[in-house]
């Protein structure tokens, strides 16, 4: 199995990413680290501990950055609520928070494992990962790759061109995308294909049990908010797509269309700050160490999530 560190800001879809990362046999979840994003660090960390208890994560859980490198934090209460995970009932956490800082834990794990062993899977703002790179640049060549949820080759969600995770901390994203390691990004192009439709909800309901109940509450609340705020008929469940890409790679591929293309982060635009500038010009495609996911086998993706609930 592929060893990963899931760096997240739960967050409804982050919770599903945690579930999938814990349950799938192709993934060996080494740690969950939290970062301010959808809500404040204490809130998303509390949510991470509750979700970990529900889905049976025993790997260490550590809290990291309280806000962006240079900007002030602008959370996403419209999508995720005041708690960061409104509308679900979390069990009393039976897992304790690791005393280490997330940034130190990431560095410690990467440096103590073999070269090329660990894949970083960020599904929130990239602050922790950028801080780890700044503090210990040797992780750049030691990490196998970074497979993250963020950005978009076409249109944004927070602004016309910027996606939330990147726009929350563009300077951190810039560090991560320009570091020189392999980066695969699951942006809105592909995560908007991972829609929790009524057919998906029916499949989840048929599973039964505490995790499925949690997932049904989660989809209902998240779906209502996505309908209100962004006009979606069915909500896009972004973050587990990054985990699914790692699973697909580990199993030989074929379910996600990943295109190699240079990606730059806009940090100084008048109207475009936080944009992922993806160079899809045909004569450039195939260059660079960054890749963008453009197509997803959605039936396969939901099979993974439903299997994780069982
Ligand atoms: C991303 O923003 C957050 O609200 C979600 O958890 C996801 O990581 C989607 O733009
Ligand atoms: Ca997230």
Coordinates of C-alpha atoms and ligand atoms in Angstrom, one line a residue:
X1 CA 0.0 0.0 0.0
X2 CA 0.9 3.6 -0.5
X3 CA 2.0 5.5 2.6
X4 CA 0.3 8.9 2.9
X5 CA 0.0 11.8 5.2
X6 CA -3.5 13.4 4.9
X7 CA -3.2 17.2 5.7
X8 CA -6.8 18.5 6.0
X9 CA -9.3 21.0 7.3
X10 CA -12.5 19.0 8.1
X11 CA -14.8 20.1 6.5
X12 CA -17.5 17.8 5.1
X13 CA -15.6 16.5 2.1
X14 CA -12.4 16.3 4.2
X15 CA -14.2 13.9 6.5
X16 CA -15.0 11.7 3.5
X17 CA -11.3 11.8 2.5
X18 CA -10.4 10.6 6.0
X19 CA -12.9 7.8 5.7
X20 CA -11.6 6.6 2.4
X21 CA -7.9 6.9 3.4
X22 CA -8.5 4.9 6.5
X23 CA -10.6 2.1 4.8
X24 CA -8.9 1.4 1.5
X25 CA -6.3 -1.4 1.5
X26 CA -4.2 0.4 -1.1
X27 CA -3.6 3.2 1.4
X28 CA -1.5 3.1 4.6
X29 CA -2.5 6.3 6.5
X30 CA 0.6 7.4 8.6
X31 CA -0.9 10.6 10.0
X32 CA -3.6 13.1 9.8
X33 CA -2.5 16.7 10.1
X34 CA -4.8 19.7 10.4
X35 CA -4.6 23.2 9.1
X36 CA -6.9 26.3 9.3
X37 CA -9.1 26.6 6.3
X38 CA -12.8 25.8 6.3
X39 CA -12.8 26.9 9.9
X40 CA -10.3 27.9 12.6
X41 CA -7.6 25.4 13.6
X42 CA -9.2 24.4 16.9
X43 CA -12.5 23.7 15.2
X44 CA -11.1 21.6 12.3
X45 CA -8.9 19.8 14.7
X46 CA -11.8 18.9 16.9
X47 CA -13.7 17.7 13.9
X48 CA -10.7 15.6 12.8
X49 CA -10.6 13.9 16.2
X50 CA -14.3 13.1 16.0
X51 CA -14.2 11.8 12.5
X52 CA -11.1 9.7 13.4
X53 CA -13.0 8.2 16.3
X54 CA -16.0 7.4 14.0
X55 CA -14.0 5.8 11.2
X56 CA -11.4 4.1 13.4
X57 CA -8.2 6.0 12.6
X58 CA -5.4 5.1 15.0
X59 CA -2.6 7.0 13.2
X60 CA -1.4 10.2 15.0
X61 CA -3.4 13.4 14.5
X62 CA -1.5 16.6 14.9
X63 CA -2.5 20.3 14.5
X64 CA -0.6 22.7 12.4
X65 CA -0.9 26.3 11.1
X66 CA -3.5 28.7 12.6
X67 CA -3.7 30.7 9.4
X68 CA -2.0 31.6 6.1
X69 CA 1.6 32.5 5.7
X70 CA 1.0 36.2 5.0
X71 CA -2.7 36.9 4.9
X72 CA -5.5 36.9 7.3
X73 CA -7.7 33.8 7.5
X74 CA -11.1 33.9 5.6
X75 CA -12.9 30.7 6.6
X76 CA -15.8 29.1 4.7
X77 CA -18.8 29.1 7.1
X78 CA -21.3 29.4 4.2
X79 CA -20.3 25.9 3.0
X80 CA -19.2 24.1 6.2
X81 CA -21.1 26.0 8.9
X82 CA -19.9 27.6 12.2
X83 CA -18.4 24.3 13.4
X84 CA -16.7 23.5 10.1
X85 CA -18.8 20.4 10.0
X86 CA -22.4 21.4 10.7
X87 CA -25.3 19.0 10.4
X88 CA -23.6 15.8 11.6
X89 CA -23.3 14.2 15.0
X90 CA -19.8 13.3 15.9
X91 CA -18.9 10.8 18.6
X92 CA -17.1 11.9 21.7
X93 CA -13.4 11.8 20.6
X94 CA -11.6 8.7 22.0
X95 CA -8.4 9.5 20.2
X96 CA -6.0 12.1 21.7
X97 CA -4.3 14.9 19.8
X98 CA -0.7 14.2 19.2
X99 CA 1.4 16.8 21.1
X100 CA 3.7 17.5 18.1
X101 CA 3.1 20.3 15.7
X102 CA 1.8 19.1 12.3
X103 CA 4.7 20.7 10.4
X104 CA 7.3 18.9 12.7
X105 CA 5.4 15.6 12.3
X106 CA 5.4 15.8 8.5
X107 CA 9.1 16.5 8.5
X108 CA 9.8 13.8 11.1
X109 CA 7.8 11.1 9.1
X110 CA 9.2 12.0 5.7
X111 CA 12.9 12.1 7.0
X112 CA 12.6 8.9 8.9
X113 CA 11.1 6.9 6.0
X114 CA 12.9 5.7 2.9
X115 CA 13.4 8.0 0.0
X116 CA 10.3 8.1 -2.1
X117 CA 8.1 6.3 0.4
X118 CA 5.6 9.0 1.5
X119 CA 3.0 10.7 -0.5
X120 CA 1.6 13.9 0.9
X121 CA -2.2 14.4 0.4
X122 CA -3.3 17.9 1.3
X123 CA -7.0 18.6 1.1
X124 CA -7.0 22.0 2.7
X125 CA -4.9 25.2 2.3
X126 CA -1.2 24.4 1.7
X127 CA 0.2 26.3 4.8
X128 CA 1.5 23.3 6.7
X129 CA 3.2 21.8 3.6
X130 CA 4.8 25.1 2.7
X131 CA 6.1 25.5 6.2
X132 CA 7.5 22.0 6.2
X133 CA 9.3 22.8 2.9
X134 CA 10.7 26.0 4.3
X135 CA 11.9 24.4 7.5
X136 CA 13.3 21.2 6.0
X137 CA 13.9 21.6 2.2
X138 CA 15.3 18.0 2.0
X139 CA 11.7 16.7 2.2
X140 CA 11.3 17.9 -1.4
X141 CA 13.4 15.1 -2.9
X142 CA 12.4 12.6 -0.2
X143 CA 8.7 12.7 -0.7
X144 CA 7.3 10.5 -3.5
X145 CA 4.8 13.1 -4.7
X146 CA 2.2 15.5 -3.5
X147 CA -1.4 14.7 -4.6
X148 CA -3.7 17.5 -3.5
X149 CA -7.2 18.9 -3.8
X150 CA -6.9 22.5 -5.0
X151 CA -7.1 24.9 -7.9
X152 CA -8.8 24.6 -11.3
X153 CA -7.7 24.8 -14.9
X154 CA -10.9 26.5 -15.8
X155 CA -13.2 28.4 -13.4
X156 CA -12.9 29.0 -9.7
X157 CA -15.3 28.8 -6.8
X158 CA -14.2 31.5 -4.3
X159 CA -13.6 34.0 -7.1
X160 CA -14.1 33.6 -10.9
X161 CA -10.7 32.1 -11.3
X162 CA -9.6 31.0 -7.8
X163 CA -10.4 27.9 -5.8
X164 CA -10.8 28.1 -2.0
X165 CA -7.8 26.0 -0.9
X166 CA -5.4 27.9 -3.1
X167 CA -7.0 31.3 -2.6
X168 CA -6.9 30.9 1.2
X169 CA -3.1 30.9 1.2
X170 CA -1.7 31.6 -2.3
X171 CA 1.9 32.2 -1.0
X172 CA 1.9 28.7 0.5
X173 CA 0.5 27.2 -2.7
X174 CA 3.2 29.0 -4.6
X175 CA 5.9 27.3 -2.4
X176 CA 4.3 23.9 -3.0
X177 CA 3.7 24.2 -6.7
X178 CA 7.2 25.6 -7.5
X179 CA 9.2 23.3 -5.1
X180 CA 10.2 20.9 -7.9
X181 CA 8.7 17.7 -6.6
X182 CA 5.9 16.0 -8.4
X183 CA 2.6 17.6 -7.8
X184 CA -0.7 16.1 -9.0
X185 CA -3.7 18.4 -8.4
X186 CA -7.3 17.3 -8.2
X187 CA -9.0 20.7 -8.9
X188 CA -12.5 21.7 -9.6
X189 CA -12.3 20.3 -13.1
X190 CA -12.4 16.8 -11.7
X191 CA -14.0 17.3 -8.3
X192 CA -17.1 18.8 -9.9
X193 CA -17.5 15.3 -11.4
X194 CA -17.7 13.7 -7.9
X195 CA -21.3 14.7 -7.2
X196 CA -23.3 13.1 -4.4
X197 CA -26.4 12.6 -6.5
X198 CA -29.7 11.0 -5.2
X199 CA -28.5 7.7 -6.7
X200 CA -25.3 8.0 -4.5
X201 CA -27.4 8.8 -1.4
X202 CA -29.5 5.7 -2.1
X203 CA -26.4 3.5 -2.2
X204 CA -25.1 5.0 1.1
X205 CA -28.5 4.5 2.8
X206 CA -28.5 0.8 1.7
X207 CA -25.2 0.3 3.6
X208 CA -26.7 1.1 7.0
X209 CA -24.8 1.6 10.3
X210 CA -23.2 4.5 12.1
X211 CA -20.8 5.6 9.3
X212 CA -23.5 5.5 6.6
X213 CA -25.8 7.5 8.9
X214 CA -23.1 10.1 9.4
X215 CA -22.5 10.2 5.6
X216 CA -26.2 10.7 5.0
X217 CA -26.4 13.6 7.4
X218 CA -23.2 15.0 5.9
X219 CA -24.5 14.9 2.3
X220 CA -27.9 16.4 3.3
X221 CA -26.3 19.4 5.1
X222 CA -23.5 19.9 2.6
X223 CA -25.9 19.5 -0.3
X224 CA -28.3 22.1 1.1
X225 CA -25.5 24.5 1.5
X226 CA -24.0 23.9 -2.0
X227 CA -27.5 24.3 -3.5
X228 CA -28.0 27.7 -1.6
X229 CA -24.5 29.1 -2.2
X230 CA -23.4 27.8 -5.6
X231 CA -26.6 26.5 -7.2
X232 CA -25.6 22.8 -7.4
X233 CA -28.3 20.1 -7.7
X234 CA -25.9 17.7 -6.1
X235 CA -22.9 18.7 -4.1
X236 CA -19.3 18.1 -5.3
X237 CA -17.4 15.9 -2.8
X238 CA -14.0 17.3 -3.6
X239 CA -11.4 16.0 -1.1
X240 CA -11.7 12.2 -1.4
X241 CA -10.9 12.6 -5.1
X242 CA -7.2 13.3 -4.2
X243 CA -7.2 10.1 -2.1
X244 CA -8.8 8.3 -5.1
X245 CA -6.0 9.4 -7.4
X246 CA -3.5 7.8 -5.1
X247 CA -5.5 4.6 -5.0
X248 CA -5.8 4.6 -8.8
X249 CA -2.0 5.1 -9.2
X250 CA -1.3 2.4 -6.7
X251 CA -3.6 0.0 -8.6
X252 CA -2.3 0.7 -12.1
X253 CA -4.4 3.7 -13.2
X254 CA -7.2 4.0 -15.7
X255 CA -9.9 5.7 -13.6
X256 CA -8.6 9.3 -13.5
X257 CA -7.4 11.3 -16.5
X258 CA -4.2 13.1 -15.3
X259 CA -2.5 15.5 -17.7
X260 CA 1.1 16.8 -17.2
X261 CA 1.2 20.6 -17.5
X262 CA 3.1 23.5 -15.9
X263 CA 1.0 25.1 -13.1
X264 CA 1.9 28.5 -11.6
X265 CA 0.1 30.2 -8.7
X266 CA -1.0 33.8 -9.1
X267 CA -0.1 35.7 -5.9
X268 CA -0.1 39.3 -7.2
X269 CA -3.1 39.6 -9.6
X270 CA -5.5 42.5 -9.5
X271 CA -8.4 40.1 -10.2
X272 CA -6.7 36.7 -10.2
X273 CA -5.0 36.2 -6.9
X274 CA -5.1 32.5 -6.0
X275 CA -5.6 31.3 -9.5
X276 CA -3.8 28.1 -10.6
X277 CA -2.5 29.1 -14.1
X278 CA -2.5 25.7 -15.8
X279 CA -0.6 25.7 -19.1
X280 CA -2.7 23.4 -21.3
X281 CA -1.4 24.8 -24.6
X282 CA -0.9 21.7 -26.7
X283 CA 2.8 22.3 -27.4
X284 CA 3.5 22.7 -23.7
X285 CA 1.4 19.8 -22.3
X286 CA 3.7 17.0 -21.2
X287 CA 6.3 19.3 -19.7
X288 CA 7.1 20.0 -16.0
X289 CA 6.6 18.2 -12.8
X290 CA 3.1 19.3 -12.1
X291 CA -0.1 17.5 -13.4
X292 CA -3.8 18.3 -13.4
X293 CA -6.6 15.8 -13.2
X294 CA -9.3 16.5 -15.7
X295 CA -11.5 13.4 -15.9
X296 CA -12.9 11.0 -13.3
X297 CA -14.7 7.7 -13.6
X298 CA -17.4 8.8 -11.1
X299 CA -19.0 5.3 -10.8
X300 CA -15.6 3.9 -9.8
X301 CA -15.1 6.8 -7.3
X302 CA -18.4 6.2 -5.6
X303 CA -17.8 2.5 -5.5
X304 CA -14.7 3.3 -3.4
X305 CA -16.6 5.5 -1.0
X306 CA -19.5 3.0 -0.6
X307 CA -17.0 0.2 0.0
X308 CA -15.2 2.4 2.7
X309 CA -18.5 2.7 4.5
X310 CA -18.9 -1.1 4.7
Ligands
LIG1 C1 -12.2 22.9 -1.2 O1 -12.6 23.9 -0.2 C2 -13.1 23.4 0.9 O2 -14.2 24.0 1.3 C3 -13.3 21.9 0.7 O3 -13.1 21.1 1.9 C4 -12.3 21.5 -0.4 O4 -11.1 21.1 0.1 C5 -13.0 23.0 -2.4 O5 -12.8 24.2 -3.0
LIG2 CA1 -10.8 20.6 2.5

